[in-house]
Coordinates of C-alpha atoms and ligand atoms in Angstrom, one line a residue:
M270 CA -35.5 -68.1 141.7
R271 CA -39.1 -69.0 141.0
R272 CA -41.8 -70.1 143.3
T273 CA -43.8 -73.1 142.1
G274 CA -46.6 -75.1 143.6
S275 CA -45.0 -78.4 143.0
L276 CA -41.8 -77.3 144.7
L277 CA -43.7 -76.4 147.8
C278 CA -45.0 -79.9 147.9
F279 CA -41.5 -81.2 147.4
A280 CA -40.2 -79.1 150.2
A281 CA -42.9 -80.4 152.5
A282 CA -42.1 -84.0 151.4
I283 CA -38.4 -83.6 152.3
G284 CA -39.4 -82.4 155.7
G285 CA -38.5 -78.8 155.5
L286 CA -41.6 -77.0 156.1
A287 CA -43.1 -76.4 159.5
I288 CA -46.3 -78.3 158.7
A289 CA -44.3 -81.4 157.8
Q290 CA -42.4 -81.8 160.9
R291 CA -42.7 -81.9 164.7
P292 CA -39.9 -82.0 167.3
A293 CA -39.0 -85.6 168.2
A294 CA -41.3 -86.9 170.9
S295 CA -38.7 -88.4 173.2
D296 CA -35.5 -86.4 173.0
S297 CA -32.9 -87.8 175.4
K298 CA -30.3 -85.0 174.7
P299 CA -29.5 -82.8 177.7
W300 CA -31.4 -79.5 177.3
W301 CA -28.3 -77.4 176.8
R302 CA -27.0 -79.3 173.8
N303 CA -27.9 -77.2 170.7
A304 CA -29.8 -74.9 173.0
V305 CA -30.2 -71.2 172.4
I306 CA -29.5 -69.1 175.5
Y307 CA -30.5 -65.5 175.5
Q308 CA -28.3 -63.1 177.5
I309 CA -30.1 -60.4 179.4
Y310 CA -28.3 -57.4 180.8
P311 CA -30.9 -56.6 183.4
R312 CA -30.1 -52.8 183.7
S313 CA -31.0 -52.4 180.1
F314 CA -33.8 -55.0 179.3
A315 CA -37.0 -53.6 180.8
D316 CA -37.7 -51.2 183.7
S317 CA -40.9 -52.1 185.5
N318 CA -40.9 -49.3 188.1
G319 CA -40.0 -46.2 186.1
D320 CA -36.6 -45.5 187.8
G321 CA -34.8 -45.6 184.5
V322 CA -32.9 -48.9 185.4
G323 CA -34.1 -52.3 184.2
D324 CA -35.1 -54.9 186.8
L325 CA -36.2 -58.5 187.5
N326 CA -39.9 -57.7 187.2
G327 CA -39.2 -56.2 183.8
I328 CA -37.7 -59.5 182.7
T329 CA -40.7 -61.4 184.1
N330 CA -43.1 -59.1 182.2
H331 CA -41.4 -60.0 178.9
L332 CA -41.1 -63.8 179.3
D333 CA -43.9 -64.3 176.7
Y334 CA -41.8 -62.4 174.2
L335 CA -38.9 -64.7 174.9
Q336 CA -41.0 -67.8 174.6
D337 CA -42.5 -66.6 171.4
L338 CA -39.0 -65.9 170.1
G339 CA -38.1 -69.5 170.8
V340 CA -35.2 -69.5 173.2
D341 CA -34.4 -72.4 175.6
G342 CA -32.8 -70.5 178.4
I343 CA -31.8 -67.1 179.6
W344 CA -28.6 -66.0 181.3
I345 CA -29.0 -62.9 183.4
T346 CA -25.9 -60.9 184.1
P347 CA -25.3 -60.0 187.8
F348 CA -28.2 -58.6 189.8
F349 CA -26.7 -59.4 193.2
K350 CA -26.0 -56.8 195.9
S351 CA -23.2 -54.6 194.6
P352 CA -21.8 -51.1 194.8
Q353 CA -22.1 -51.2 190.9
V354 CA -18.6 -50.0 190.2
D355 CA -18.6 -52.5 187.4
F356 CA -22.4 -52.6 187.1
G357 CA -22.8 -55.8 189.2
Y358 CA -19.5 -57.6 188.4
D359 CA -18.4 -56.4 191.9
I360 CA -20.6 -58.4 194.2
S361 CA -20.9 -57.6 198.0
D362 CA -23.4 -60.4 198.7
Y363 CA -23.7 -63.5 196.5
T364 CA -27.0 -64.7 197.9
D365 CA -29.1 -61.5 197.9
I366 CA -30.5 -59.2 195.2
D367 CA -29.5 -55.5 194.8
P368 CA -32.6 -53.5 195.7
Q369 CA -32.5 -51.6 192.3
Y370 CA -33.2 -54.9 190.6
G371 CA -35.8 -56.2 193.0
T372 CA -36.1 -58.8 195.8
L373 CA -35.6 -62.5 196.2
A374 CA -39.4 -62.9 196.0
D375 CA -39.3 -61.2 192.6
F376 CA -36.6 -63.6 191.5
D377 CA -38.6 -66.6 192.7
R378 CA -41.5 -65.3 190.7
L379 CA -39.3 -64.9 187.6
L380 CA -38.1 -68.5 188.0
A381 CA -41.6 -69.9 188.4
E382 CA -42.9 -67.9 185.3
A383 CA -39.9 -69.0 183.2
K384 CA -40.4 -72.6 184.2
K385 CA -44.0 -72.4 183.0
R386 CA -42.7 -71.4 179.7
N387 CA -40.0 -74.0 179.6
I388 CA -37.2 -71.4 179.8
R389 CA -34.2 -72.4 181.9
V390 CA -32.6 -69.6 184.0
L391 CA -28.8 -69.2 184.3
L392 CA -27.1 -66.8 186.6
D393 CA -23.8 -65.0 186.2
F394 CA -21.4 -66.3 188.8
V395 CA -18.5 -63.9 189.3
V396 CA -15.9 -66.3 190.6
N397 CA -12.6 -64.6 190.3
H398 CA -13.3 -61.6 192.6
T399 CA -15.7 -60.0 194.9
S400 CA -16.4 -56.3 195.6
D401 CA -14.0 -54.6 198.0
R402 CA -17.2 -54.0 200.1
H403 CA -17.9 -57.7 200.5
P404 CA -17.8 -58.6 204.2
W405 CA -15.1 -61.2 203.4
F406 CA -12.8 -58.6 202.0
V407 CA -13.6 -56.0 204.7
E408 CA -12.5 -58.6 207.2
S409 CA -9.5 -59.8 205.1
R410 CA -8.0 -56.4 204.7
S411 CA -8.3 -55.5 208.4
S412 CA -5.3 -57.4 209.6
R413 CA -2.9 -60.2 208.8
T414 CA -4.4 -62.5 211.4
N415 CA -8.2 -62.4 211.0
A416 CA -10.2 -65.5 210.0
K417 CA -10.4 -64.4 206.3
A418 CA -6.8 -63.1 206.2
D419 CA -5.9 -65.7 203.4
W420 CA -9.2 -65.4 201.4
Y421 CA -7.7 -62.9 198.9
V422 CA -4.3 -62.8 197.2
W423 CA -2.1 -60.8 199.6
R424 CA 1.7 -60.3 199.1
D425 CA 4.4 -58.2 200.6
P426 CA 5.4 -55.2 198.5
L427 CA 9.0 -54.9 197.3
P428 CA 11.3 -52.4 199.0
G429 CA 10.2 -48.8 198.5
R430 CA 6.5 -50.1 198.6
R431 CA 6.8 -51.2 195.0
P432 CA 4.2 -53.7 193.8
P433 CA 5.2 -57.4 194.2
T434 CA 5.3 -57.9 190.4
N435 CA 4.9 -56.0 187.2
W436 CA 1.4 -57.4 186.5
I437 CA -1.1 -55.1 184.9
S438 CA -4.8 -55.0 185.6
I439 CA -7.0 -55.9 182.6
F440 CA -8.7 -52.6 183.2
G441 CA -5.4 -50.6 183.3
G442 CA -2.7 -49.8 185.8
S443 CA -0.9 -52.0 188.3
A444 CA -2.8 -55.1 189.3
W445 CA -1.7 -54.6 192.9
Q446 CA -3.1 -52.2 195.5
F447 CA -1.4 -51.4 198.8
E448 CA -3.5 -51.8 202.0
P449 CA -2.1 -49.7 204.9
A450 CA -3.8 -51.9 207.6
R451 CA -1.8 -55.0 206.6
K452 CA 1.1 -53.2 204.9
Q453 CA 0.6 -55.6 202.1
D454 CA -0.7 -55.5 198.5
Y455 CA -3.8 -57.3 197.2
Y456 CA -4.1 -58.5 193.6
H457 CA -6.9 -57.4 191.4
A458 CA -7.1 -58.7 187.8
F459 CA -9.8 -56.1 187.1
Y460 CA -10.5 -52.8 189.1
K461 CA -9.0 -52.2 192.5
E462 CA -12.6 -52.4 193.8
Q463 CA -12.6 -56.1 192.6
P464 CA -10.1 -57.9 194.7
D465 CA -9.2 -61.5 193.5
L466 CA -10.3 -64.3 195.7
N467 CA -7.6 -66.8 196.7
W468 CA -8.8 -70.0 195.1
R469 CA -5.9 -71.9 196.6
N470 CA -7.7 -71.6 200.0
P471 CA -10.1 -74.5 200.5
D472 CA -12.5 -72.4 202.6
V473 CA -12.9 -70.0 199.7
R474 CA -13.8 -72.9 197.4
K475 CA -16.3 -74.3 199.9
A476 CA -18.0 -70.9 200.4
M477 CA -18.3 -70.4 196.6
Y478 CA -19.6 -73.9 196.0
D479 CA -22.2 -73.3 198.6
V480 CA -23.3 -70.2 196.7
M481 CA -23.9 -72.4 193.7
R482 CA -26.0 -74.8 195.8
F483 CA -28.0 -71.9 197.2
W484 CA -29.2 -70.8 193.7
M485 CA -29.5 -74.3 192.2
K486 CA -31.7 -75.4 195.1
R487 CA -34.0 -72.4 194.3
G488 CA -34.3 -73.7 190.7
V489 CA -31.7 -72.1 188.6
A490 CA -30.3 -74.4 185.8
G491 CA -26.7 -73.3 186.1
F492 CA -24.2 -70.5 185.7
R493 CA -22.2 -68.5 183.3
L494 CA -18.8 -68.4 185.1
D495 CA -17.2 -65.0 184.8
A496 CA -13.6 -64.5 183.8
V497 CA -12.6 -68.2 184.2
P498 CA -9.0 -67.7 182.9
S499 CA -8.2 -65.2 185.7
L500 CA -8.8 -67.6 188.7
F501 CA -5.1 -68.3 189.4
E502 CA -1.8 -66.4 189.3
D503 CA 1.7 -67.8 189.3
A504 CA 2.6 -68.8 192.9
Q505 CA 6.3 -67.9 192.3
L506 CA 5.2 -64.3 191.4
R507 CA 7.3 -64.2 188.2
D508 CA 7.2 -60.9 186.2
E509 CA 5.4 -61.0 182.9
P510 CA 7.7 -60.4 179.9
V511 CA 6.9 -57.6 177.4
A512 CA 4.6 -59.0 174.7
K513 CA 5.1 -56.2 172.2
P514 CA 6.4 -52.7 172.2
G515 CA 4.1 -49.7 172.7
K516 CA 1.5 -48.9 175.2
S517 CA -2.1 -50.1 175.8
S518 CA -5.0 -47.6 175.6
Y519 CA -4.6 -47.1 179.4
G520 CA -0.9 -46.1 178.8
D521 CA 0.5 -49.4 180.3
P522 CA 3.2 -51.6 178.8
I523 CA 1.9 -54.5 176.8
L524 CA 2.8 -57.7 178.7
T525 CA 2.1 -61.4 178.2
R526 CA -0.4 -63.0 180.5
Q527 CA 1.4 -66.3 180.9
Y528 CA 1.6 -66.0 184.6
T529 CA -1.8 -64.6 185.2
D530 CA -4.2 -66.3 182.8
N531 CA -5.3 -69.8 182.1
L532 CA -3.1 -71.5 184.7
P533 CA -3.6 -75.3 184.9
E534 CA -5.0 -74.9 188.4
C535 CA -8.2 -73.4 186.8
N536 CA -9.1 -76.9 185.5
D537 CA -9.0 -78.3 189.0
V538 CA -11.6 -75.8 190.2
L539 CA -13.7 -76.3 187.1
R540 CA -13.8 -80.1 187.9
E541 CA -14.9 -79.4 191.4
M542 CA -17.6 -77.0 190.2
R543 CA -18.8 -79.5 187.7
K544 CA -19.3 -82.0 190.5
V545 CA -21.5 -79.4 192.3
A546 CA -23.5 -78.7 189.1
D547 CA -24.0 -82.5 188.7
E548 CA -25.6 -82.7 192.1
F549 CA -28.7 -81.2 190.3
A550 CA -30.6 -82.5 187.3
D551 CA -30.1 -80.3 184.2
G552 CA -27.1 -78.5 185.8
V553 CA -25.0 -76.6 183.2
L554 CA -21.9 -74.6 183.4
V555 CA -21.2 -72.0 180.7
G556 CA -17.8 -70.4 180.8
E557 CA -16.5 -67.0 179.8
A558 CA -13.0 -67.7 178.5
Y559 CA -11.2 -65.5 176.0
V560 CA -8.5 -68.0 175.0
P561 CA -6.0 -67.7 172.2
A562 CA -6.3 -71.1 170.5
V563 CA -8.6 -74.0 170.1
E564 CA -6.4 -76.3 172.2
D565 CA -7.0 -73.9 175.1
L566 CA -10.7 -74.0 174.5
A567 CA -10.7 -77.8 174.3
K568 CA -9.0 -78.0 177.7
L569 CA -12.0 -76.2 179.3
Y570 CA -14.3 -79.1 178.5
G571 CA -12.0 -81.2 180.7
A572 CA -9.8 -84.1 179.7
N573 CA -12.7 -86.5 180.5
G574 CA -15.5 -84.1 179.6
D575 CA -15.8 -83.3 183.3
E576 CA -15.4 -79.6 183.4
L577 CA -17.4 -76.9 181.6
H578 CA -20.4 -78.1 179.5
L579 CA -20.2 -75.0 177.3
P580 CA -17.1 -72.8 177.2
M581 CA -17.7 -69.9 174.9
D582 CA -16.0 -70.0 171.6
T583 CA -15.0 -66.3 171.5
M584 CA -12.5 -66.9 168.7
F585 CA -15.3 -67.6 166.2
G586 CA -17.6 -64.6 166.7
F587 CA -15.2 -61.9 167.8
G588 CA -12.8 -62.1 164.8
A589 CA -13.1 -60.6 161.4
L590 CA -16.0 -61.2 159.0
S591 CA -14.5 -63.7 156.6
A592 CA -15.7 -66.9 155.0
T593 CA -12.2 -68.4 155.2
R594 CA -11.9 -67.7 158.9
Y595 CA -15.4 -68.9 159.8
R596 CA -14.7 -72.1 157.8
A597 CA -11.4 -72.8 159.6
R598 CA -13.0 -72.0 163.0
L599 CA -16.0 -74.2 162.4
L600 CA -13.8 -77.1 161.3
E601 CA -11.7 -76.7 164.4
A602 CA -14.8 -76.7 166.6
E603 CA -16.0 -79.9 164.8
T604 CA -12.7 -81.8 165.0
Q605 CA -10.7 -80.5 168.0
L606 CA -13.1 -80.1 170.9
N607 CA -13.1 -83.8 171.7
G608 CA -16.8 -84.1 171.0
G609 CA -17.7 -81.2 173.2
T610 CA -20.6 -79.0 172.0
P611 CA -19.3 -75.7 170.6
L612 CA -20.9 -72.6 172.1
L613 CA -21.1 -69.9 169.4
V614 CA -21.5 -66.2 170.2
F615 CA -21.4 -62.9 168.3
N616 CA -22.5 -60.5 170.9
N617 CA -22.3 -59.7 174.6
H618 CA -22.1 -56.8 177.0
D619 CA -18.3 -56.4 176.6
N620 CA -17.9 -56.1 172.8
P621 CA -19.3 -53.7 170.2
R622 CA -22.5 -55.1 168.6
S623 CA -21.7 -57.3 165.6
V624 CA -23.6 -55.4 162.9
S625 CA -21.5 -52.3 163.8
R626 CA -18.2 -54.2 164.4
L627 CA -18.4 -56.2 161.2
G628 CA -20.5 -54.1 158.9
D629 CA -19.6 -51.2 156.6
G630 CA -22.7 -49.2 157.6
R631 CA -24.7 -50.3 154.6
N632 CA -27.0 -53.4 154.3
T633 CA -27.2 -53.6 158.1
A634 CA -30.4 -55.6 158.2
E635 CA -29.0 -58.0 155.6
L636 CA -25.8 -58.4 157.6
A637 CA -27.9 -59.1 160.7
R638 CA -29.8 -61.9 158.9
M639 CA -26.6 -63.4 157.6
L640 CA -25.0 -63.4 161.0
A641 CA -28.2 -64.9 162.5
T642 CA -27.9 -67.8 160.0
L643 CA -24.2 -68.3 160.6
L644 CA -24.9 -68.4 164.4
L645 CA -27.9 -70.7 164.3
T646 CA -27.2 -73.3 161.7
P647 CA -23.9 -75.0 162.6
R648 CA -23.9 -77.9 165.0
A649 CA -23.6 -75.8 168.2
S650 CA -25.3 -74.3 171.2
V651 CA -25.8 -70.5 170.9
L652 CA -25.7 -67.4 173.0
L653 CA -27.9 -64.6 171.7
Y654 CA -27.5 -61.1 173.3
Y655 CA -30.7 -59.0 173.9
G656 CA -31.5 -56.9 170.9
E657 CA -29.3 -58.9 168.6
E658 CA -32.6 -60.4 167.3
L659 CA -33.6 -56.9 166.2
G660 CA -30.3 -56.1 164.5
M661 CA -29.6 -53.4 167.2
A662 CA -26.4 -51.5 166.3
N663 CA -23.8 -50.1 168.7
D664 CA -24.3 -46.6 169.9
D665 CA -21.2 -45.3 171.7
P666 CA -21.3 -42.1 173.8
K667 CA -20.1 -39.0 172.0
R668 CA -18.8 -37.1 175.0
K669 CA -16.7 -38.2 178.0
E670 CA -19.2 -36.7 180.4
D671 CA -21.9 -39.1 179.1
V672 CA -19.8 -42.2 179.7
K673 CA -21.1 -44.6 182.4
D674 CA -18.7 -47.5 182.1
I675 CA -15.6 -46.9 184.1
I676 CA -13.4 -48.4 181.4
G677 CA -14.5 -45.6 179.1
I678 CA -14.1 -42.9 181.8
K679 CA -10.5 -44.1 182.4
G680 CA -9.6 -44.8 178.7
W681 CA -11.3 -42.0 176.9
P682 CA -11.0 -41.2 174.0
Q683 CA -9.0 -44.3 172.8
E684 CA -11.3 -46.5 174.8
K685 CA -15.0 -45.5 174.8
G686 CA -16.1 -48.2 177.2
R687 CA -19.0 -50.6 176.9
D688 CA -22.0 -48.3 177.1
G689 CA -22.6 -48.6 173.3
E690 CA -23.5 -52.3 173.5
R691 CA -25.6 -51.9 176.7
K692 CA -28.2 -49.5 175.4
P693 CA -31.9 -50.0 176.5
M694 CA -33.8 -52.7 174.7
Q695 CA -36.0 -51.3 172.0
W696 CA -39.5 -52.5 172.5
N697 CA -41.5 -49.9 170.5
A698 CA -41.4 -46.4 169.0
D699 CA -42.8 -44.8 172.2
T700 CA -40.9 -42.7 174.7
N701 CA -37.7 -44.4 175.9
A702 CA -38.4 -47.1 173.3
G703 CA -40.9 -48.6 175.7
F704 CA -38.0 -49.6 178.0
S705 CA -39.0 -47.3 180.8
T706 CA -41.7 -44.8 181.8
G707 CA -39.1 -42.8 183.7
A708 CA -38.2 -39.2 182.8
T709 CA -34.6 -40.4 182.1
T710 CA -33.0 -43.7 181.6
W711 CA -29.6 -44.8 182.9
L712 CA -28.3 -44.8 179.4
P713 CA -30.2 -42.9 176.7
V714 CA -32.0 -45.1 174.1
A715 CA -30.2 -45.3 170.7
P716 CA -31.8 -43.0 168.0
E717 CA -32.4 -46.0 165.7
Y718 CA -35.2 -47.2 168.1
R719 CA -37.9 -45.5 166.0
T720 CA -37.5 -48.2 163.3
V721 CA -35.5 -50.9 165.0
N722 CA -37.9 -52.1 167.7
V723 CA -39.9 -55.2 168.6
A724 CA -43.3 -53.7 167.7
A725 CA -42.3 -52.5 164.3
E726 CA -40.4 -55.6 163.4
T727 CA -43.2 -57.8 164.5
R728 CA -45.4 -56.1 162.0
E729 CA -42.9 -56.0 159.2
R730 CA -42.7 -59.1 157.0
G731 CA -39.0 -60.2 156.5
S732 CA -37.8 -58.0 159.4
V733 CA -34.7 -59.1 161.3
L734 CA -36.9 -60.2 164.2
N735 CA -39.2 -62.3 162.1
Y736 CA -36.2 -63.8 160.4
Y737 CA -34.8 -64.8 163.8
K738 CA -38.1 -66.3 164.8
A739 CA -38.4 -68.3 161.6
L740 CA -34.8 -69.5 162.0
L741 CA -35.2 -70.5 165.7
R742 CA -38.4 -72.4 164.7
L743 CA -36.6 -74.2 161.8
R744 CA -33.7 -75.1 164.0
K745 CA -36.2 -77.0 166.3
I746 CA -38.3 -78.7 163.7
N747 CA -35.8 -79.6 161.0
A748 CA -34.1 -82.9 161.7
A749 CA -30.9 -81.9 159.8
L750 CA -30.5 -78.7 161.7
R751 CA -31.4 -80.2 165.0
D752 CA -29.4 -83.4 165.0
G753 CA -27.5 -83.5 161.7
D754 CA -23.7 -83.7 161.2
F755 CA -21.7 -80.9 159.6
T756 CA -19.7 -80.9 156.4
L757 CA -18.1 -78.0 154.7
V758 CA -18.8 -78.0 151.0
N759 CA -17.5 -75.2 148.8
G760 CA -13.8 -75.7 149.1
D761 CA -11.9 -72.5 149.9
D762 CA -14.2 -69.9 148.4
P763 CA -13.0 -66.7 150.1
N764 CA -16.4 -64.9 149.9
V765 CA -19.1 -67.5 150.4
L766 CA -19.3 -70.1 153.2
S767 CA -21.4 -73.2 152.6
F768 CA -21.9 -76.3 154.6
V769 CA -24.3 -79.2 154.8
R770 CA -26.1 -80.5 157.9
R771 CA -27.4 -84.0 157.3
A772 CA -29.5 -86.1 159.7
E773 CA -28.8 -89.8 159.8
D774 CA -30.5 -91.4 156.8
G775 CA -32.6 -88.3 156.6
P776 CA -32.9 -85.0 154.8
A777 CA -30.0 -82.6 154.4
A778 CA -29.9 -78.8 154.8
L779 CA -27.5 -76.8 152.7
I780 CA -26.5 -73.4 154.2
V781 CA -25.0 -70.8 152.0
L782 CA -23.7 -67.5 153.4
N783 CA -22.3 -64.6 151.5
C784 CA -19.8 -63.0 153.9
T785 CA -19.2 -60.0 151.7
G786 CA -21.1 -56.8 150.9
A787 CA -21.1 -57.6 147.2
P788 CA -23.1 -60.1 145.1
Q789 CA -21.5 -63.5 144.6
T790 CA -22.2 -66.6 142.5
V791 CA -21.4 -69.9 144.1
A792 CA -21.3 -73.5 142.8
I793 CA -21.5 -76.4 145.1
R794 CA -19.9 -79.0 142.9
S795 CA -20.5 -82.0 145.2
M796 CA -24.3 -81.4 145.0
A797 CA -24.4 -80.2 141.4
D798 CA -26.8 -83.0 140.3
K799 CA -29.3 -82.4 143.1
Q800 CA -32.2 -80.1 143.4
G801 CA -33.4 -78.6 146.6
A802 CA -35.9 -76.0 147.9
V803 CA -35.5 -72.9 150.1
L804 CA -36.4 -73.6 153.7
L805 CA -35.5 -70.0 154.8
S806 CA -33.6 -67.3 153.1
S807 CA -33.0 -63.6 153.6
F808 CA -33.6 -63.0 149.9
A809 CA -35.6 -65.9 148.4
A810 CA -39.0 -67.3 149.2
E811 CA -39.7 -70.5 151.1
G812 CA -40.2 -73.3 148.5
D813 CA -38.1 -71.6 145.7
A814 CA -36.1 -74.1 143.7
V815 CA -32.3 -74.3 144.5
N816 CA -29.8 -75.4 141.9
P817 CA -26.5 -76.0 143.7
A818 CA -24.6 -75.7 140.4
A819 CA -25.1 -71.9 140.3
I820 CA -26.5 -70.0 143.3
Q821 CA -26.8 -66.2 143.0
M822 CA -26.2 -64.6 146.4
P823 CA -26.9 -60.9 147.0
A824 CA -24.8 -58.8 149.4
Y825 CA -24.7 -60.6 152.8
G826 CA -27.3 -63.1 151.4
A827 CA -28.2 -66.1 153.5
M828 CA -30.0 -69.3 152.5
V829 CA -31.0 -72.6 154.1
A830 CA -32.1 -75.1 151.5
G831 CA -33.6 -78.6 152.0
F832 CA -32.5 -81.7 150.1
E833 CA -34.0 -85.1 150.2
K834 CA -30.7 -87.0 151.0
Ligands
TEU265 O1 -15.2 -59.9 181.6 C1 -13.9 -60.5 181.6 C2 -13.1 -60.0 180.5 O2 -12.3 -60.7 180.0 C3 -13.3 -58.6 180.1 O3 -12.1 -58.0 180.6 C4 -13.4 -58.2 178.7 O4 -12.2 -58.6 178.0 C5 -13.5 -56.7 178.7 O5 -14.7 -56.4 179.3 C6 -13.5 -56.2 177.3 O6 -13.8 -54.8 177.3 C7 -16.1 -60.2 182.6 C8 -17.4 -59.5 182.4 O7 -18.0 -60.0 181.2 C9 -17.2 -58.0 182.3 O8 -18.3 -57.3 182.1 C10 -16.6 -57.6 183.7 O9 -16.3 -56.2 183.6 C11 -15.4 -58.4 184.0 O10 -15.5 -59.8 183.8 C12 -15.0 -58.2 185.4 O11 -15.9 -58.9 186.3

């Protein structure tokens, strides 16, 4: 492709270049529609006091970076009081901060500083379970007659003190734990230190809704609801049938989860939570939901759009790298979510980072730029995981004695745990990657930090970070990417995914993504008579001419091109 002066003018004329466009003056869309929400794992983002563990003040210190990156909101994973068995997903006080992360005053300062920068703050609401040290559970386990006796899921054991059902914990072993004081078992979908709340009890519901109000009154915009499918279990206590032969990495039988996941009662709770969120302007509920099919995802928006605003589409980003699969998933999201906004995600603190999971170890930066484009150009809201914008790779522990995540400790070596995707954020090439001034950090920084870091990538033209920034900017200023509809264009090409976003009566953006590690040529027949110009590409310069009849794509190449109509 060639760069020409006249094409630059053409690109400006069709509204592609930054200088030619401004965001719409009065935008009545809710803030979360087409928003980019940046997930922060606070232990690993920035350590302000040198103890080797990230904290709230560390986040506040880097809000300018996030503003410059161009995100609309942040979701911070749990920083509430917790024994940290599951690094904060075991909460012992929902309305206070764990001292290792800071204080309520620190949090209020974070909120105020984020607000100044127009960044919304979402908290992680662990709704399915508390810590076994939570005062509610301490009381509940003490007798069968106390005031909180029915706040958790208690059942009599079978004769011989066998567990009430064959249900298996998601983190391995029986999902039941015997409590001598009650001579009963309690249910835990996750660790035994994470007893499940009894959502059939109205007092539990009220207490949890009051937690939401506590934080929303302080100014948080909403919540990412943890482990939504696990809220209810079969009231009749039916055993799960065997799903397939063999054993899990924890040595358990592999059972279905038809009596323990995604029960219809979950939707009743989501409707109630939505009403609470709607008591506040701008309230938003994001949901963590690993569901098997698009119909299940659709249900989480509510039959009348009155449940989650944004259930995560985990099927899209956590499957194989395949143009065919992405095409099918994006089409489903467009047509089968009853008008709900899809929420796309490639990375989080529970899954190996995408460039390692999907890549072949070569062309990692190219793959990162292609995945960025695939994430940020469809009609969707987006979750971005800290470090994803740098192209950070996974870095699993090599020895069992180094593992911090209890999943890895229990499941080693088949299951290495989630430390690899929770490595400290790489700010610069200094000691501890600029994450901490401490002598040691809770997890060691990944060796790649010397080149993959914010400081180096800010300087480097065409770096993954600068590509993300340009893409986030384009997504805001380009009418087609901001508001346009979505049409798949290159049939069933197994290697290259292409689609068009078109604003009403306005310019169009053509997105072309090579989902393979080999060069490809693609022809967009429906646009063969048109000529466009590159708006942003991982391999071509802004303003370069684009001829849709024959587009040469290098390995993992990505391109966004502007067209007049
Ligand atoms: O995860 C819920 C969930 O479905 C996980 O079991 C996920 O499948 C697993 O981590 C994959 O390895 C949420 C949180 O995101 C996770 O970090 C917590 O450990 C879990 O809930 C328990 O609160």
